[in-house]
PDB file of C-alpha atoms in Angstrom:
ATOM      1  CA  UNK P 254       0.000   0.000   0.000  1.00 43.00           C
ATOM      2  CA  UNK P 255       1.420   3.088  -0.957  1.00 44.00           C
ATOM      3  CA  UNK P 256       1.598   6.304   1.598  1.00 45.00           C
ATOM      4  CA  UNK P 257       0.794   9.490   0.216  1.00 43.00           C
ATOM      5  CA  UNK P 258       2.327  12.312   2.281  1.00 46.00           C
ATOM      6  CA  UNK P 259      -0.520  15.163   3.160  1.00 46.00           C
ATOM      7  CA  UNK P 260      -0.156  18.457   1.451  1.00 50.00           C
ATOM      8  CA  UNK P 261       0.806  20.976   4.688  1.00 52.00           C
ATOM      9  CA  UNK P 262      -2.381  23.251   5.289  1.00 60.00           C
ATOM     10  CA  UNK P 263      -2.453  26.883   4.512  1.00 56.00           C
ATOM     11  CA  UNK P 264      -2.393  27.574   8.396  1.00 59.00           C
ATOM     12  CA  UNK P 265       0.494  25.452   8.681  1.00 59.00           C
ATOM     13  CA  UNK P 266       2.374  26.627   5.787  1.00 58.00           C
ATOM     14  CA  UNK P 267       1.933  30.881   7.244  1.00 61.00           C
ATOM     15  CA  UNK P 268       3.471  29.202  10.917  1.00 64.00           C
ATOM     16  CA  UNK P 269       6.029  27.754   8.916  1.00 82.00           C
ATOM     17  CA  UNK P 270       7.133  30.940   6.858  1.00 85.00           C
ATOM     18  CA  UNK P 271       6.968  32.951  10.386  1.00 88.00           C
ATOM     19  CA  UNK P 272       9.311  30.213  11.961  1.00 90.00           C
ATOM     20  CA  UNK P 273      11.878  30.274   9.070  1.00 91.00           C
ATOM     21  CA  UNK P 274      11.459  34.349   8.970  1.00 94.00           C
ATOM     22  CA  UNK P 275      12.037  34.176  12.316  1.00 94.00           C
ATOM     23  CA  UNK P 276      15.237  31.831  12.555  1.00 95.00           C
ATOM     24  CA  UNK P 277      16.630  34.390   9.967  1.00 96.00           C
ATOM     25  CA  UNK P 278      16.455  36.945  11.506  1.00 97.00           C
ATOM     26  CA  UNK P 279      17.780  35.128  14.920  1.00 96.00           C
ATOM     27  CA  UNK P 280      20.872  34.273  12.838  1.00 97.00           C
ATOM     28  CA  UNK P 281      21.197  37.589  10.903  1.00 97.00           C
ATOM     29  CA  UNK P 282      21.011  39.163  14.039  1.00 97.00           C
ATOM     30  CA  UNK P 283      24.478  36.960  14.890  1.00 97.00           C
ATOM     31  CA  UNK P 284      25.703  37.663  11.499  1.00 97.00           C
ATOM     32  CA  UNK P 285      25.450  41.245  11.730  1.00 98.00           C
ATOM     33  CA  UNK P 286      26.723  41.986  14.785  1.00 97.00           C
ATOM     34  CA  UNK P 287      30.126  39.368  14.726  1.00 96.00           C
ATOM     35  CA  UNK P 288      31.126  40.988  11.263  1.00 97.00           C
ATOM     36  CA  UNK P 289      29.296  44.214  10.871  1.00 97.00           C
ATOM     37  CA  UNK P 290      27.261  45.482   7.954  1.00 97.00           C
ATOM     38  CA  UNK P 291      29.711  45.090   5.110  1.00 96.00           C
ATOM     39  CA  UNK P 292      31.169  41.687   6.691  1.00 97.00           C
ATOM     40  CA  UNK P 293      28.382  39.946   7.283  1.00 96.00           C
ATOM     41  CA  UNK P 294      27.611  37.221   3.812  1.00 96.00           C
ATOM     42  CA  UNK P 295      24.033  36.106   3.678  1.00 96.00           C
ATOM     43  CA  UNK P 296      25.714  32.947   2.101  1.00 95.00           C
ATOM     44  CA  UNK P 297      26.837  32.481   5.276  1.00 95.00           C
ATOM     45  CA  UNK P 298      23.788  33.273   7.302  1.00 96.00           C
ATOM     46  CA  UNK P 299      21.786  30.966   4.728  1.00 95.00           C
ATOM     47  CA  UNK P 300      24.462  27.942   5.525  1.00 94.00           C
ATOM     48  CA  UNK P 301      23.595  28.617   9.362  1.00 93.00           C
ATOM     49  CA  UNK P 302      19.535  28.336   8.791  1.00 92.00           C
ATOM     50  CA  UNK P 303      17.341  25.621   7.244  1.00 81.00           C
ATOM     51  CA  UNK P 304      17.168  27.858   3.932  1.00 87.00           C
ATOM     52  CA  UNK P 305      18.419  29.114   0.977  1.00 91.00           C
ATOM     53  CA  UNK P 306      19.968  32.572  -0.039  1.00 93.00           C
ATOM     54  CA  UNK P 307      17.524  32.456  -2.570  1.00 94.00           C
ATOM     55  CA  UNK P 308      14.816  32.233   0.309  1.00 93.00           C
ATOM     56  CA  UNK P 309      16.343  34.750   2.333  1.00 95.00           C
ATOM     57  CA  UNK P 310      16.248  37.150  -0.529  1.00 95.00           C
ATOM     58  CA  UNK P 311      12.198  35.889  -1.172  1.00 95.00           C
ATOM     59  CA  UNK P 312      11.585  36.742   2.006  1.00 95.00           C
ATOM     60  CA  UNK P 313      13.504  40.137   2.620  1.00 95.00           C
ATOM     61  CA  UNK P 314      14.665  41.229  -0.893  1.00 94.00           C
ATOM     62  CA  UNK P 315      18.203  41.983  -0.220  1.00 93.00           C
ATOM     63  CA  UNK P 316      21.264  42.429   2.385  1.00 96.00           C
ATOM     64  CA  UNK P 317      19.953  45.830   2.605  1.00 96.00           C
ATOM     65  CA  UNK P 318      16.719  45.239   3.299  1.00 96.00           C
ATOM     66  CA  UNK P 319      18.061  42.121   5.776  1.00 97.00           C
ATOM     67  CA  UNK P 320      19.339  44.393   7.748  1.00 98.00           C
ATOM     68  CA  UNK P 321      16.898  46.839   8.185  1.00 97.00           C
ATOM     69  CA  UNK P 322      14.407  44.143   9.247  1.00 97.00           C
ATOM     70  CA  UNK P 323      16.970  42.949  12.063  1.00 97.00           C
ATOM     71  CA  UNK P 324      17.268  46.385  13.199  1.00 97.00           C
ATOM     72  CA  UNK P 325      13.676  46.948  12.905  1.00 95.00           C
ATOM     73  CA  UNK P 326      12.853  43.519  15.216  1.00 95.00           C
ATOM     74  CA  UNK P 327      15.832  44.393  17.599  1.00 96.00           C
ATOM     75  CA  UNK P 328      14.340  48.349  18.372  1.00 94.00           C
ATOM     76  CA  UNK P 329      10.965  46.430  18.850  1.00 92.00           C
ATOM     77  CA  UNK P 330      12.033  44.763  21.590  1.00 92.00           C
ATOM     78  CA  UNK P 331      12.900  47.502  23.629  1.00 91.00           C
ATOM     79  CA  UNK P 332      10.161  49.418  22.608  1.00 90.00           C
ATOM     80  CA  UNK P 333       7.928  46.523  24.015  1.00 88.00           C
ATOM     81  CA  UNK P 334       9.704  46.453  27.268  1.00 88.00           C
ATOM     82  CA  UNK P 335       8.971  50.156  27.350  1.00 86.00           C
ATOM     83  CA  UNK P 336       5.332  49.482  26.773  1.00 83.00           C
ATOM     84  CA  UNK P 337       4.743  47.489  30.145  1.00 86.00           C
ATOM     85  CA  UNK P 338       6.574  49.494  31.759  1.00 85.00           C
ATOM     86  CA  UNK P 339       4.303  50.147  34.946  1.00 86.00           C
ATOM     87  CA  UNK P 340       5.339  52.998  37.016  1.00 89.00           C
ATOM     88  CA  UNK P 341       1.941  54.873  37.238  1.00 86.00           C
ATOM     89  CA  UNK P 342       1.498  54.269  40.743  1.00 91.00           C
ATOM     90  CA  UNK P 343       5.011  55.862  41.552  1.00 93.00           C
ATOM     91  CA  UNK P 344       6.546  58.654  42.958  1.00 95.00           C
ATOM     92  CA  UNK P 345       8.591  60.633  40.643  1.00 95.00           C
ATOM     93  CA  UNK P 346      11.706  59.790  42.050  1.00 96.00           C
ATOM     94  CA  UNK P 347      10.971  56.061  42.213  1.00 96.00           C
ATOM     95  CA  UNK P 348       9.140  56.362  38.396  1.00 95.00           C
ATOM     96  CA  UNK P 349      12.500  57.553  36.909  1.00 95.00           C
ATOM     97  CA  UNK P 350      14.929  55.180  38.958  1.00 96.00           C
ATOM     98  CA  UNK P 351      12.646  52.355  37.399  1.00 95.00           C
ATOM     99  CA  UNK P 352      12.650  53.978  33.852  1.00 94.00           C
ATOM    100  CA  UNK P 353      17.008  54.151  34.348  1.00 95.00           C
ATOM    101  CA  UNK P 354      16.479  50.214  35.420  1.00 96.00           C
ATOM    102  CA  UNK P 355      14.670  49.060  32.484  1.00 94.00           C
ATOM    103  CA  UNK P 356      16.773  50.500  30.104  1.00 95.00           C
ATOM    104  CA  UNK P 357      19.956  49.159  32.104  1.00 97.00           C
ATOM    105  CA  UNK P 358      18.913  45.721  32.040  1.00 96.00           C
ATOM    106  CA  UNK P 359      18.004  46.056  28.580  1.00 96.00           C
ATOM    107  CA  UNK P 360      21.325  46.787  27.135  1.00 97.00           C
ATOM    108  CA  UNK P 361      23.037  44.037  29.734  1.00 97.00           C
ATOM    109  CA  UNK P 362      20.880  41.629  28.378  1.00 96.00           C
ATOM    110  CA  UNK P 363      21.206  42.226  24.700  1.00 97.00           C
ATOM    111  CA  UNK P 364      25.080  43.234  23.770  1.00 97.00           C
ATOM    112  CA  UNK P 365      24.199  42.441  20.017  1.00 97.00           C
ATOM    113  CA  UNK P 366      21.260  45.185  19.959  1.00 97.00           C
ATOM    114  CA  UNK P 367      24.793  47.227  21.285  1.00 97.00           C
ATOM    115  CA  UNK P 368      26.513  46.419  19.034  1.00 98.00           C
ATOM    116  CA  UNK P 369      24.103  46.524  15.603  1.00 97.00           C
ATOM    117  CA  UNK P 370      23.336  50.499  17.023  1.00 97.00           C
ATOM    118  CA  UNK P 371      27.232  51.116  17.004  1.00 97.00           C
ATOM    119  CA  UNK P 372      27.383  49.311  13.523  1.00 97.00           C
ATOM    120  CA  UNK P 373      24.012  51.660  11.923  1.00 97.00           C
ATOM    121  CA  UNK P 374      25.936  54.666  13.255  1.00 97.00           C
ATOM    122  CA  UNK P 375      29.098  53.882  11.500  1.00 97.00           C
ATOM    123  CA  UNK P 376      26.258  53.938   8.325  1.00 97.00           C
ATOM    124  CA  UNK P 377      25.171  57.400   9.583  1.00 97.00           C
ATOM    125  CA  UNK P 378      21.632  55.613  10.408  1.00 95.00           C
ATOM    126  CA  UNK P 379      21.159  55.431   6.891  1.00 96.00           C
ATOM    127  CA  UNK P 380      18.885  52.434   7.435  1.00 96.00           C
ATOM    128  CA  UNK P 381      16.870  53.828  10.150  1.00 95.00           C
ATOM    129  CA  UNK P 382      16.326  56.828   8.325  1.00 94.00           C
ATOM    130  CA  UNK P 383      14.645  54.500   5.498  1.00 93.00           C
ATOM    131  CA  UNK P 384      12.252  52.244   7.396  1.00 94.00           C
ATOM    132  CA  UNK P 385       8.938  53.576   8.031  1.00 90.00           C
ATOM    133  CA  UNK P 386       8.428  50.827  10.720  1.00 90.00           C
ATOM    134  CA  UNK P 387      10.874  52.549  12.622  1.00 89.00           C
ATOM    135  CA  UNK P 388      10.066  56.111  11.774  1.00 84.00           C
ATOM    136  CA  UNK P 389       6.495  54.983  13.188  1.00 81.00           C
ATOM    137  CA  UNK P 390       7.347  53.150  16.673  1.00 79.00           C
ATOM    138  CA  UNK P 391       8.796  56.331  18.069  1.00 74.00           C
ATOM    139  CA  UNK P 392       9.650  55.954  22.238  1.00 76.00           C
ATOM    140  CA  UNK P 393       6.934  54.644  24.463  1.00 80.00           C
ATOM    141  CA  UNK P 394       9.975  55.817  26.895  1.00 82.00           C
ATOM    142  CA  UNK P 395       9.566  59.288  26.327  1.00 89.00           C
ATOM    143  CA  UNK P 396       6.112  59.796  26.590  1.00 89.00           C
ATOM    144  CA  UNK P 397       6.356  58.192  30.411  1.00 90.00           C
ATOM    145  CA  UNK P 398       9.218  60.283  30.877  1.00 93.00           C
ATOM    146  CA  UNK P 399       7.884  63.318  29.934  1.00 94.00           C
ATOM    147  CA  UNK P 400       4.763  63.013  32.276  1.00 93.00           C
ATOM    148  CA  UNK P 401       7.087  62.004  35.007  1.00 94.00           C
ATOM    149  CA  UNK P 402       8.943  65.045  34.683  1.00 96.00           C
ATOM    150  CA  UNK P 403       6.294  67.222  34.505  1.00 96.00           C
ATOM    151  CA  UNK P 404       4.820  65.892  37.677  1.00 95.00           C
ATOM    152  CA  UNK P 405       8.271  66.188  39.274  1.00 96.00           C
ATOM    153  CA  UNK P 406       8.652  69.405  37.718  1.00 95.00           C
ATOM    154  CA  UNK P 407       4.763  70.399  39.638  1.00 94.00           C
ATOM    155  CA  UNK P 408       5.528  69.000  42.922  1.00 93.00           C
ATOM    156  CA  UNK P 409       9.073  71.224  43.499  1.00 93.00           C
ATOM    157  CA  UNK P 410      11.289  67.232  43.357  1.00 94.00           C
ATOM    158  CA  UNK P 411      12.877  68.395  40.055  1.00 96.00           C
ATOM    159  CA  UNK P 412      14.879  71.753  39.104  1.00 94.00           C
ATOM    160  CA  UNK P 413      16.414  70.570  36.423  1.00 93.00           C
ATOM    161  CA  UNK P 414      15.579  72.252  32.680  1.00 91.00           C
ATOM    162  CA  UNK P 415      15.772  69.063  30.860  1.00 93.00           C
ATOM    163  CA  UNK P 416      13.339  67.335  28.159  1.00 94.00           C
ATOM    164  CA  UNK P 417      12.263  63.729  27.832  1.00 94.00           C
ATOM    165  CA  UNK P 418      14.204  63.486  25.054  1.00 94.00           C
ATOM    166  CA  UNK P 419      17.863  65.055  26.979  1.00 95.00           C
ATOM    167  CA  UNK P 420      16.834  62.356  29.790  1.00 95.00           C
ATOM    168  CA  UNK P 421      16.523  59.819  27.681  1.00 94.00           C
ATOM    169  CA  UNK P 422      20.240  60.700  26.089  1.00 95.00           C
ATOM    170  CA  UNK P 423      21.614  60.817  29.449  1.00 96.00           C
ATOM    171  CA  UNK P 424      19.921  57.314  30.684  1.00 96.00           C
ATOM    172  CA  UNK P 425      21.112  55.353  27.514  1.00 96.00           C
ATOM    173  CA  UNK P 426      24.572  57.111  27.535  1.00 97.00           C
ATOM    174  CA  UNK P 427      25.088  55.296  30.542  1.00 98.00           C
ATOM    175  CA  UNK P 428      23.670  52.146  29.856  1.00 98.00           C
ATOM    176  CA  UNK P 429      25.184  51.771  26.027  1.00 98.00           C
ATOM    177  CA  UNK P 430      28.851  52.796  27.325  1.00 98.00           C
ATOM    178  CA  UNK P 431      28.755  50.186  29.819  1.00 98.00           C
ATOM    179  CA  UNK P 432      27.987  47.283  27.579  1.00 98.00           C
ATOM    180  CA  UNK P 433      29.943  48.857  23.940  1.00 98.00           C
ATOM    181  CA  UNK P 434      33.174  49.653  25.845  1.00 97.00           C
ATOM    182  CA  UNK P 435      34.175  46.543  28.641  1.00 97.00           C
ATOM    183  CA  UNK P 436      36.607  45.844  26.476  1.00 97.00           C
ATOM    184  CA  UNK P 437      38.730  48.541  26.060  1.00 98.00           C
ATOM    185  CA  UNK P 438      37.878  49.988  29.696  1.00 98.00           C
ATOM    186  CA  UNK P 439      38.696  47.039  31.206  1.00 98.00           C
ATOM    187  CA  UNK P 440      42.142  47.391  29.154  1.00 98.00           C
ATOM    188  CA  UNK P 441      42.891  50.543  30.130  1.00 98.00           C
ATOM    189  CA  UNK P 442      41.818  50.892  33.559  1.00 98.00           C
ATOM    190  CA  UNK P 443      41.442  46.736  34.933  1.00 97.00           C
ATOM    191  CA  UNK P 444      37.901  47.023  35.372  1.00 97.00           C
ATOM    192  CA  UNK P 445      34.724  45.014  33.774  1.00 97.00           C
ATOM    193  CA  UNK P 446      31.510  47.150  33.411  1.00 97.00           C
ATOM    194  CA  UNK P 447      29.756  44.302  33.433  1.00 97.00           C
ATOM    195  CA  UNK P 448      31.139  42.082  36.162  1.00 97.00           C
ATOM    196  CA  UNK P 449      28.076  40.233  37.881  1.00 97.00           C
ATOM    197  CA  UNK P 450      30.005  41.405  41.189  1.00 98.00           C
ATOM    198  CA  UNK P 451      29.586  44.726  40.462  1.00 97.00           C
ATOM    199  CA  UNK P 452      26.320  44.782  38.605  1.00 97.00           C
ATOM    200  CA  UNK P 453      24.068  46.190  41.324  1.00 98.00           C
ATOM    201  CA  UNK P 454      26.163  48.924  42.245  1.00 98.00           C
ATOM    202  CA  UNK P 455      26.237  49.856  38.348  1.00 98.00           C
ATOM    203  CA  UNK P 456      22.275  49.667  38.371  1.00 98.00           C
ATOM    204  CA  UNK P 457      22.298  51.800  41.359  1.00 97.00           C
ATOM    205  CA  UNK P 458      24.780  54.241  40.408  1.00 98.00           C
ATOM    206  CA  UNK P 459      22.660  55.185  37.432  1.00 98.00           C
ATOM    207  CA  UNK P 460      19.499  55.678  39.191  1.00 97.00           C
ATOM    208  CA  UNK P 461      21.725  57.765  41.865  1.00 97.00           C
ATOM    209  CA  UNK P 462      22.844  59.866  39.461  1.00 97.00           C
ATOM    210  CA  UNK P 463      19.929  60.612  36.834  1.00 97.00           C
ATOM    211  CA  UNK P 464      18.152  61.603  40.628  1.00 97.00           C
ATOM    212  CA  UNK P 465      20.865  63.604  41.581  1.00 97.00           C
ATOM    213  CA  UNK P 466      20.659  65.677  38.788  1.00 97.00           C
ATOM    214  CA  UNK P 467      16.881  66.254  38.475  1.00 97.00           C
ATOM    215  CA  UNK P 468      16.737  67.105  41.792  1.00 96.00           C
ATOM    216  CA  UNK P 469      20.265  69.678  42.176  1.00 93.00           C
ATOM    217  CA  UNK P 470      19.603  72.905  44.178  1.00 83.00           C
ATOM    218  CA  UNK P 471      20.589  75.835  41.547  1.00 68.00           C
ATOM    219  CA  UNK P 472      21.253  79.082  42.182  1.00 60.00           C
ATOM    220  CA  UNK P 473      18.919  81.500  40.990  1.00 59.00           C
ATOM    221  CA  UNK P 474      20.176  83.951  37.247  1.00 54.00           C
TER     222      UNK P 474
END
């Protein structure tokens, strides 16, 4: 008797597509940030997936184009951690150390989101600048930050003339540097950023001084 093997279901066939799009990406991802944007080979990101180059190019058109959807899924992420961030039923001063915190453990946990922002930035964000997906996701962040500072601002904690946006700058400064340079700080100056030992103290030092600031006596003009 001979077995016929069932033709895979529409529903089945989308999952699968999602799953392969998805293990792309996952590898890309690797790709990308080992050997940069010009390094990187698809042929090699094909031989490390259960696909084809000629799939990967079905799929996402191009290197280009490759890229652009890695950088779009790896913003998502922390735009999504953003988005449950919960920090309604806080005090200004403990809304903004938690704000500091999320971003912190953000960048610990993903060094390759580090490093693909270093690698766009060598490529003067040309990519960025040409996804709409990213020109529409914006900062959850900001928008919490900005009513956090406003209601700091109202109830006398914070003096300091700063935006969501210059808060923001300051929080990720912080955060980025400690992840993109262990290397060469720890070769300089003997230390690891991101030594589990010290890792609280890091996380607390942040929130100590993004609080410091906003909350500075200043003399008067």
């Amino acid at each position: 008797m001979t077995s016929v093997e069932e033709p895979a279901r529409p529903g089945e066939r989308v999952r699968d597509a999602v799953r392969t799009q998805a293990e792309i990406l996952d590898v890309a991802t690797q790709e990308f940030a080992r050997a940069g944007y010009d390094g990187a080979r698809v042929d090699e990101i094909a031989a490390r997936t259960r696909t084809t180059k000629r799939m990967i190019y079905y799929y996402f058109g191009g290197k280009e184009q490759l890229f652009t959807a890695v950088l779009e899924r790896a913003y998502g992420v922390i735009r999504e951690a953003e988005q449950q961030l919960d920090v309604e039923h806080l005090d200004p001063v403990a809304a903004i150390r938690r704000l500091a915190e999320v971003t912190f453990d953000h960048h610990e946990q993903h060094p390759d989101f580090i490093r693909l922002v270093s690698i766009e930035n060598i490529h003067e964000a040309q990519h960025i600048a040409a996804s709409e997906k990213l020109a529409r996701i914006g900062s959850p962040a900001l928008d919490v930050i900005g009513r956090i500072l406003e209601e700091g601002r109202r109830s006398g904690l914070f003096t300091a003339d700063v935006d969501a946006v210059d808060l923001h700058a300051m929080i990720s400064s912080f955060c980025f540097f400690r992840v993109s340079n262990r290397h060469t700080f720890g070769a300089l100056f003997g230390r690891d950023l991101v030594d589990p030992a010290q890792r609280a103290h890091y996380r607390a030092m942040l929130g100590d001084m993004v609080i410091a600031y906003l909350t500075a006596e200043r003399a008067a003009d």
